[in-house]
Coordinates of C-alpha atoms and ligand atoms in Angstrom, one line a residue:
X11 CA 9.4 -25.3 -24.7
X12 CA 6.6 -23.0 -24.8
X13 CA 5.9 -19.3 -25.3
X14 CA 2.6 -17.7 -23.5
X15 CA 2.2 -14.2 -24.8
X16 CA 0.6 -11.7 -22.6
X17 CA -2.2 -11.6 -25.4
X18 CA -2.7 -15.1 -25.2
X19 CA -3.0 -15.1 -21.0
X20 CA -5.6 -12.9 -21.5
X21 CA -7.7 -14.8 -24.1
X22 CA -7.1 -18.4 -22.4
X23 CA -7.4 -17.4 -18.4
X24 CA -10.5 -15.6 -17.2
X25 CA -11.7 -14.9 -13.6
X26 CA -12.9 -18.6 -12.6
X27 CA -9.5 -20.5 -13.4
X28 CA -7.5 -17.5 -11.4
X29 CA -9.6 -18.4 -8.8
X30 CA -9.1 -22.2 -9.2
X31 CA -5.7 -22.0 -9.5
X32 CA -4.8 -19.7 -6.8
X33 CA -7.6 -21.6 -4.1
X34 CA -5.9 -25.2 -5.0
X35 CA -2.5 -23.7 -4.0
X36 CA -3.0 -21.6 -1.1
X37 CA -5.1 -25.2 0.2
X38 CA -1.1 -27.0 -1.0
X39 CA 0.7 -24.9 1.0
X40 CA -1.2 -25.1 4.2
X41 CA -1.2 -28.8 3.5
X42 CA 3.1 -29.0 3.4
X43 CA 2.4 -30.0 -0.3
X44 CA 3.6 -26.4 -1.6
X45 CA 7.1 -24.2 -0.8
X46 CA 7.5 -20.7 -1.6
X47 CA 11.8 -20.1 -1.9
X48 CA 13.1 -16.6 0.1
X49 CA 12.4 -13.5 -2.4
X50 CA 14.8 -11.6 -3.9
X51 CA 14.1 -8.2 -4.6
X52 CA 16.7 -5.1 -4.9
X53 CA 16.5 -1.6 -5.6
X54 CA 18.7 -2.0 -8.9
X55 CA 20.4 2.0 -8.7
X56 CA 18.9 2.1 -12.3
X57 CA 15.6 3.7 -13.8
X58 CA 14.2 3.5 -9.9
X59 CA 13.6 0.0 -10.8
X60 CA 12.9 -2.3 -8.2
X61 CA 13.6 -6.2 -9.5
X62 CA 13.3 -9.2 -8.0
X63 CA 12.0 -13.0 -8.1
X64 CA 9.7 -15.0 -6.5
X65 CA 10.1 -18.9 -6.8
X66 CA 8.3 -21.9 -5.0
X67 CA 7.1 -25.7 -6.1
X68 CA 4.0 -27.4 -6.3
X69 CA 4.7 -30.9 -5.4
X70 CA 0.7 -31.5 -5.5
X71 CA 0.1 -29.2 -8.9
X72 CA 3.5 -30.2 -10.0
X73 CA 4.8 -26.2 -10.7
X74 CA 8.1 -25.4 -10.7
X75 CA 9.3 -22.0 -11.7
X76 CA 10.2 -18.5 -11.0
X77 CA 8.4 -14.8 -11.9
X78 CA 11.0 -12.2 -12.2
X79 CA 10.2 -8.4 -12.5
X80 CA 9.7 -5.8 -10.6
X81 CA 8.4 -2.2 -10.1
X82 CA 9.3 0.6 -12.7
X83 CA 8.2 3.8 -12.0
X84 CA 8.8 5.7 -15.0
X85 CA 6.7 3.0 -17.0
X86 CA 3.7 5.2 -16.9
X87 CA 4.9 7.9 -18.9
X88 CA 6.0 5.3 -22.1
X89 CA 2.8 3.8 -21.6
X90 CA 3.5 0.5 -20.1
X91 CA 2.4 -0.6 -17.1
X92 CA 5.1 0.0 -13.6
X93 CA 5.0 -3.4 -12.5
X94 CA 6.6 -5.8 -15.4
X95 CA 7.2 -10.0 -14.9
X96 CA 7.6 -12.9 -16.6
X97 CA 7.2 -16.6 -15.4
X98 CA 9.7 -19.1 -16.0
X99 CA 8.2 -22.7 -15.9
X100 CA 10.3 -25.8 -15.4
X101 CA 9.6 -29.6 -15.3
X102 CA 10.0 -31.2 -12.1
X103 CA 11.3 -34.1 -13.6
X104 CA 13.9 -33.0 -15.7
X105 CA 14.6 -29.2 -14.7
X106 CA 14.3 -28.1 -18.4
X107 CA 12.7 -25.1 -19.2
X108 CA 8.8 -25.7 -20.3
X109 CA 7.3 -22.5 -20.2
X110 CA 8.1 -18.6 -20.8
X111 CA 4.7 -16.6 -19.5
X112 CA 4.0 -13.3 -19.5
X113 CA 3.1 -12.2 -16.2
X114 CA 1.6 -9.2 -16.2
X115 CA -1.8 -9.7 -16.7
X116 CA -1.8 -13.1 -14.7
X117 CA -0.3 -11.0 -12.0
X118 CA -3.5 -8.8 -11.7
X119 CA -5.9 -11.8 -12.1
X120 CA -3.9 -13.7 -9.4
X121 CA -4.0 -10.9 -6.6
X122 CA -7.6 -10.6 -7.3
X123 CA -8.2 -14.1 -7.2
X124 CA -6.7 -13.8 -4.1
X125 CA -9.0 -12.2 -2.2
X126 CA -11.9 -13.2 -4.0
X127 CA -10.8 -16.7 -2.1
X128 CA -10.3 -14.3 0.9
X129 CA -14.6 -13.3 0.6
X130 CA -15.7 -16.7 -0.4
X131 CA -14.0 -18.7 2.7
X132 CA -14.2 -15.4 5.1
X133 CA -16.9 -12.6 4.6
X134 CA -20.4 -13.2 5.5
X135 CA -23.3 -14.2 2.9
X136 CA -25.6 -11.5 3.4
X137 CA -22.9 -8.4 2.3
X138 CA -24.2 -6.3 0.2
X139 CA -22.0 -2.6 0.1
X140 CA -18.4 -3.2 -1.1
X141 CA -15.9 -0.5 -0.4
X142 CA -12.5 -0.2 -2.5
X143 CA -9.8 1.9 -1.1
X144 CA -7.7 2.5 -4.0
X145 CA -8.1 3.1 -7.7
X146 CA -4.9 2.1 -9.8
X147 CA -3.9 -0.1 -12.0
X148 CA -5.0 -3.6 -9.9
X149 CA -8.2 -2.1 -8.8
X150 CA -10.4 -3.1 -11.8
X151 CA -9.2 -6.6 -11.6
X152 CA -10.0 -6.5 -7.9
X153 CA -13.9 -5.0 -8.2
X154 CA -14.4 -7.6 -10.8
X155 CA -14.0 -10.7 -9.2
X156 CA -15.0 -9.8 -6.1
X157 CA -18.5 -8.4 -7.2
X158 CA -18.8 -12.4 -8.3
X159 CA -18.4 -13.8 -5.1
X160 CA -21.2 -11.8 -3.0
X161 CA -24.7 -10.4 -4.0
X162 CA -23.1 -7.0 -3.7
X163 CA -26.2 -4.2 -4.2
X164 CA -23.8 -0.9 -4.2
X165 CA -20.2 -0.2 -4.6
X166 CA -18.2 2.1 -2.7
X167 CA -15.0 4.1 -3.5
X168 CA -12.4 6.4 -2.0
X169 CA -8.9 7.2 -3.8
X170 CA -6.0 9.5 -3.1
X171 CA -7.2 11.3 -6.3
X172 CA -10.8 10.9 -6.6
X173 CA -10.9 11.3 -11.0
X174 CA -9.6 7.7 -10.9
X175 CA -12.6 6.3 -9.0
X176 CA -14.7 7.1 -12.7
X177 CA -13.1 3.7 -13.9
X178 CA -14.7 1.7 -11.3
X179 CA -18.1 3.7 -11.0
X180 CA -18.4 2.6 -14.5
X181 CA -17.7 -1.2 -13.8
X182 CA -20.3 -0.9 -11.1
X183 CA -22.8 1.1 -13.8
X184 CA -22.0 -2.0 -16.0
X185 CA -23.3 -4.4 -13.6
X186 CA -26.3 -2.6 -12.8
X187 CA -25.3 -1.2 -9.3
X188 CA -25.4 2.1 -7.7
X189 CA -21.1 3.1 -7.6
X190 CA -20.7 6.1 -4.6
X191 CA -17.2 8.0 -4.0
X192 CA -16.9 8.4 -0.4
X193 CA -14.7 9.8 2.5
X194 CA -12.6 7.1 4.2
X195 CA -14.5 7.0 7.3
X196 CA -17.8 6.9 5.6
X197 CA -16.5 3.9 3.3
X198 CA -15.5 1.9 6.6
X199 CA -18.5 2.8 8.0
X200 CA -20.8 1.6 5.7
X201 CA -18.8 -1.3 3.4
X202 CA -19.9 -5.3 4.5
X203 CA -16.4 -6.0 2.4
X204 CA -13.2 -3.9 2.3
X205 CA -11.1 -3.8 -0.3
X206 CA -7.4 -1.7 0.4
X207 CA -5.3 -2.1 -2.9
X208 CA -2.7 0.9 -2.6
X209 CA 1.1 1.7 -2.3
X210 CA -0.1 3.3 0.7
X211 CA 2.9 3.7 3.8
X212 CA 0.3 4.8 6.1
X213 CA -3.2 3.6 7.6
X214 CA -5.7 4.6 5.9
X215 CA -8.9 2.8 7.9
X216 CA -8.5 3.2 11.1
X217 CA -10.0 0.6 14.0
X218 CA -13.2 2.6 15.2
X219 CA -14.1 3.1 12.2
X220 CA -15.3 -0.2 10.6
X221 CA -18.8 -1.6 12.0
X222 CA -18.5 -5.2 13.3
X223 CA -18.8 -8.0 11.0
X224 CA -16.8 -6.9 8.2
X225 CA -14.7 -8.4 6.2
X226 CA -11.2 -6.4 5.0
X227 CA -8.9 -7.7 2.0
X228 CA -5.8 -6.0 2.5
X229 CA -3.6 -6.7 -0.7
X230 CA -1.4 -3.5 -1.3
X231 CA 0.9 -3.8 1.3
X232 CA 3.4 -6.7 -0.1
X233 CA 6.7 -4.8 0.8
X234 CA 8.3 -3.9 3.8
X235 CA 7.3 -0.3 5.4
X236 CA 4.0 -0.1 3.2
X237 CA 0.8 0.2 5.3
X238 CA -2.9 0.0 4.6
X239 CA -5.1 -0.1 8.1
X240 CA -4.6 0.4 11.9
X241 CA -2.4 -1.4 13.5
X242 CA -5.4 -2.3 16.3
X243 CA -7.6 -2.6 13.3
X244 CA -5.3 -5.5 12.6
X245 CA -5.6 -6.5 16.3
X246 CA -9.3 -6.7 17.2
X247 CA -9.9 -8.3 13.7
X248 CA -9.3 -12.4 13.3
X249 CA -6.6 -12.7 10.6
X250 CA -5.8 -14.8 7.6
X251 CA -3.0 -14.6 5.3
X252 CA -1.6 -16.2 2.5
X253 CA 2.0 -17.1 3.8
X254 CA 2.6 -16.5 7.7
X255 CA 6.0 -15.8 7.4
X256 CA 5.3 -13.1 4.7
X257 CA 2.6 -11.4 6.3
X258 CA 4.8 -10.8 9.5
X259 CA 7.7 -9.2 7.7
X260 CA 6.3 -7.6 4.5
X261 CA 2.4 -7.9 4.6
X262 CA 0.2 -5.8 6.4
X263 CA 0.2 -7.6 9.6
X264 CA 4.4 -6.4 10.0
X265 CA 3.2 -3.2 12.1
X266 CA 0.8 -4.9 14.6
X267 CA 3.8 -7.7 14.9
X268 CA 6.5 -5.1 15.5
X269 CA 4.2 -3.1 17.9
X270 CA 3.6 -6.3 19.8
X271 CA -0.2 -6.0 19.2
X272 CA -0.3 -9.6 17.7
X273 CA 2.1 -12.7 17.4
X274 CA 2.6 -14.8 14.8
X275 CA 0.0 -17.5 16.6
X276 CA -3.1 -15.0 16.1
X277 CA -2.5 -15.4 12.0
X278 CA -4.0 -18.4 10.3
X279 CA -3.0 -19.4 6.8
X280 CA -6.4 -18.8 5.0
X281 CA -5.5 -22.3 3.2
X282 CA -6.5 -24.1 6.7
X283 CA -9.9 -22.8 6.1
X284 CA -9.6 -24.2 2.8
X285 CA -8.9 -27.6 4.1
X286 CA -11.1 -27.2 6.8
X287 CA -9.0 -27.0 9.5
X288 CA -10.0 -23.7 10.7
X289 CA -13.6 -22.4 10.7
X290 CA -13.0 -19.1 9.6
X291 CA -15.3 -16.5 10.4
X292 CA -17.3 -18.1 13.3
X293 CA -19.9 -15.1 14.4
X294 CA -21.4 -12.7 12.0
X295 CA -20.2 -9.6 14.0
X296 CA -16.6 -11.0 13.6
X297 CA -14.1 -8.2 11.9
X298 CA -12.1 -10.9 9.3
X299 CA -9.2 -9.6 7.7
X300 CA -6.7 -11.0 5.2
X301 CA -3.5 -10.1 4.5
X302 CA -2.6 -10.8 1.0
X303 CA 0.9 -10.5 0.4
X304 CA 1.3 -12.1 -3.3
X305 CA 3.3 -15.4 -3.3
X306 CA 5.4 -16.4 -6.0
X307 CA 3.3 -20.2 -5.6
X308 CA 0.0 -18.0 -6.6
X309 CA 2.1 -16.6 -10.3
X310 CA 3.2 -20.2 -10.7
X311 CA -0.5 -21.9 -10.4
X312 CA -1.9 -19.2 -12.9
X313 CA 0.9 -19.2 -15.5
X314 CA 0.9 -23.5 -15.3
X315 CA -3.2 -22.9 -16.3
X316 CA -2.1 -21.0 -18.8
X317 CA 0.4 -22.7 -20.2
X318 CA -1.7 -25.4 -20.4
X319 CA -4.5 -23.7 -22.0
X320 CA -2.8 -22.3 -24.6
X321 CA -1.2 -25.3 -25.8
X322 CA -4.4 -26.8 -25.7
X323 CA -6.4 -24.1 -27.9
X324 CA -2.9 -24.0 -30.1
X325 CA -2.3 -20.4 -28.5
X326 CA 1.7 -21.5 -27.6
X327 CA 4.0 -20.9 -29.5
X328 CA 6.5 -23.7 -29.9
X329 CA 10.4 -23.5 -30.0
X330 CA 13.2 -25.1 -29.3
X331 CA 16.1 -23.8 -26.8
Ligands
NAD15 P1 -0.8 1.7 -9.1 O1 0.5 2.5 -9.1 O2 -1.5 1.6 -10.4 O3 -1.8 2.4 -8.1 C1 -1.4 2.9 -6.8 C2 -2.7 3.1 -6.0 O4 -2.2 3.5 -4.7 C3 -3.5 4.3 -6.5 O5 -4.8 4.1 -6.1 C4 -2.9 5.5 -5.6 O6 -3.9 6.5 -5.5 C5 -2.7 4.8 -4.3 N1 -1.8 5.5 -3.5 C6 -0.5 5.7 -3.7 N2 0.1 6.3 -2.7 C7 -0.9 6.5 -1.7 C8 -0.9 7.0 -0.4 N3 0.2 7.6 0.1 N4 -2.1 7.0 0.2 C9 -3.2 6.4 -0.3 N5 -3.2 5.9 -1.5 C10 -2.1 5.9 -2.2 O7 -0.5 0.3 -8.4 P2 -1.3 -1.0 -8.6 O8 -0.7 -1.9 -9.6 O9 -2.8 -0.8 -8.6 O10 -0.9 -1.7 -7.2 C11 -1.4 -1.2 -6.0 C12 -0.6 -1.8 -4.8 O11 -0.8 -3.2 -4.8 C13 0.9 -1.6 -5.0 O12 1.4 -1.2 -3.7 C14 1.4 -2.9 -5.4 O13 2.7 -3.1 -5.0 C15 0.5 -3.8 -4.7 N6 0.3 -5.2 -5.2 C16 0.2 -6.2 -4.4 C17 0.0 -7.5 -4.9 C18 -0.2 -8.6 -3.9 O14 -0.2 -9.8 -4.3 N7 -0.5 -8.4 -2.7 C19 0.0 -7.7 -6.2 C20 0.2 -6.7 -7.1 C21 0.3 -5.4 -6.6

């Protein structure tokens, strides 16, 4: 088996094989060819650690595994980052254990591959203002690749505490465009694409608010009782998701399900658009809106990229169990 440092993720998996990797598998599942397993995640009485796993197979990529980890709060303070994981990797053939990954880094580059996918397949060509709600840890990795997917002129930003916006006006400085922070309203008003990447329990965009023809990436809210956007936000816009069944119960879409705003039939699995068995956006004042939830299927397709990556550019390390 195989060892994938954290370092080595980073020097062997950039933005354009996240994206790969993460479009292939969301196009698996939609197909049948790809199963997510129930998560697991507890509150462990312990350090306010929340720890969990998220497992699935690739019968089309052939990935078989499992990212553990969770959510440590108190990280911060000892400098580490809150959310830790590792991915296991096993052969399908055999069930022995290929690969150990570190999964913090391909966690980031996975959720913003995600809704990189989400702008490619859903937002309209001509956007130009991007607005990002939110300004932690994932946010970087978020502004990053979706400034590659649009010709984005200006970059809007609004956080809880506006300091941390400085780390992505100076991404937008770095790629030559103007970087703004904004009031919410403004940001809804005026963004072509929405980014919402917060631990947010309330909505923070409301309906009225956002002019038609948007599209919105929601990708904070991957637990239950966490909320991004308006309920009727989530109603008037067509929406897209990574997993159905996720987005009902822990994605954003849970509140305009349990309000009876929306039904399970008004979500489309963005990997049908993939396929090109849905059309997607089909008018350019259409509000689009995906709910990313994070699937375990998504850490398994970057951290099989990886591993093969590394073992190709002798970045593995080798041992046996
Ligand atoms: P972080 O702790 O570094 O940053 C949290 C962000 O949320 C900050 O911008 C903070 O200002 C904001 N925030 C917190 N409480 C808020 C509130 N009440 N109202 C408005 N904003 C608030 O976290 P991160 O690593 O950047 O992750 C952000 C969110 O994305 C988390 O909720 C995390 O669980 C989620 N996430 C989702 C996926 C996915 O696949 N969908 C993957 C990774 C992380």
């Amino acid at each position: 088996m195989i060892i994938v440092t954290e370092e080595a993720c980073k020097q062997v998996i950039g933005r354009g094989d996240a994206f790969s990797a993460v479009e292939s598998v969301f196009a698996a599942m939609a197909r049948g060819d790809a199963w997510n397993f129930p998560v697991v995640r507890e509150a462990i009485g312990y350090a306010d650690a929340l720890y969990g796993f998220k497992s699935g197979f690739d019968k089309a990529g052939l990935s078989l595994g499992v990212k553990s980890g969770g959510y440590w709060p108190g990280n911060a303070a000892k400098g580490l980052t809150n959310h830790q994981s590792t991915v296991f990797l096993f052969d399908p053939d055999t069930g022995q254990l290929q690969a150990l990954v570190g999964g913090n880094y391909l966690t980031a580059v996975r959720t913003a591959a995600a809704s990189s996918v989400s702008i490619v397949h859903l937002a309209r060509k001509d956007a130009k203002v991007l607005g990002m709600v939110g300004a932690g840890h994932q946010s970087t990795f978020q502004l990053l690749a979706a400034l590659e997917q649009r010709d984005f002129e200006k970059v809007i930003g609004w956080n809880l505490h506006a300091p941390d916006l400085e780390k992505l006006a100076a991404i937008a400085k770095e790629k030559g465009l103007a970087f703004e922070s904004v009031e919410r309203e403004q940001l809804a008003g005026e963004a072509d694409v929405i980014i919402t990447i917060t631990s947010a329990h309330e909505s923070l965009i409301m309906k009225d608010w956002v002019k038609p023809g948007t599209h919105i990436a929601c990708m904070g809210t991957d637990t239950k009782g966490k909320q991004e956007v308006d309920p009727k936000l989530v109603a008037k816009a067509t929406v897209f998701t990574d997993e159905i069944a996720q987005s009902i119960t822990l994605g954003e879409a849970q509140h305009a399900i349990a309000s009876g705003l929306i039904g399970e039939n008004d979500i489309t699995a963005i990997g049908d658009v993939i396929n090109g068995d849905h059309p997607g956006r089909t008018s350019e004042s259409e509000i689009t809106l995906f709910d990313g939830t994070g699937v375990g299927l998504q850490d398994l397709a970057v951290a099989s990229a990886a591993a093969k990556l590394a073992e190709q550019q002798g970045m593995a390390q080798k041992i046996e169990l």
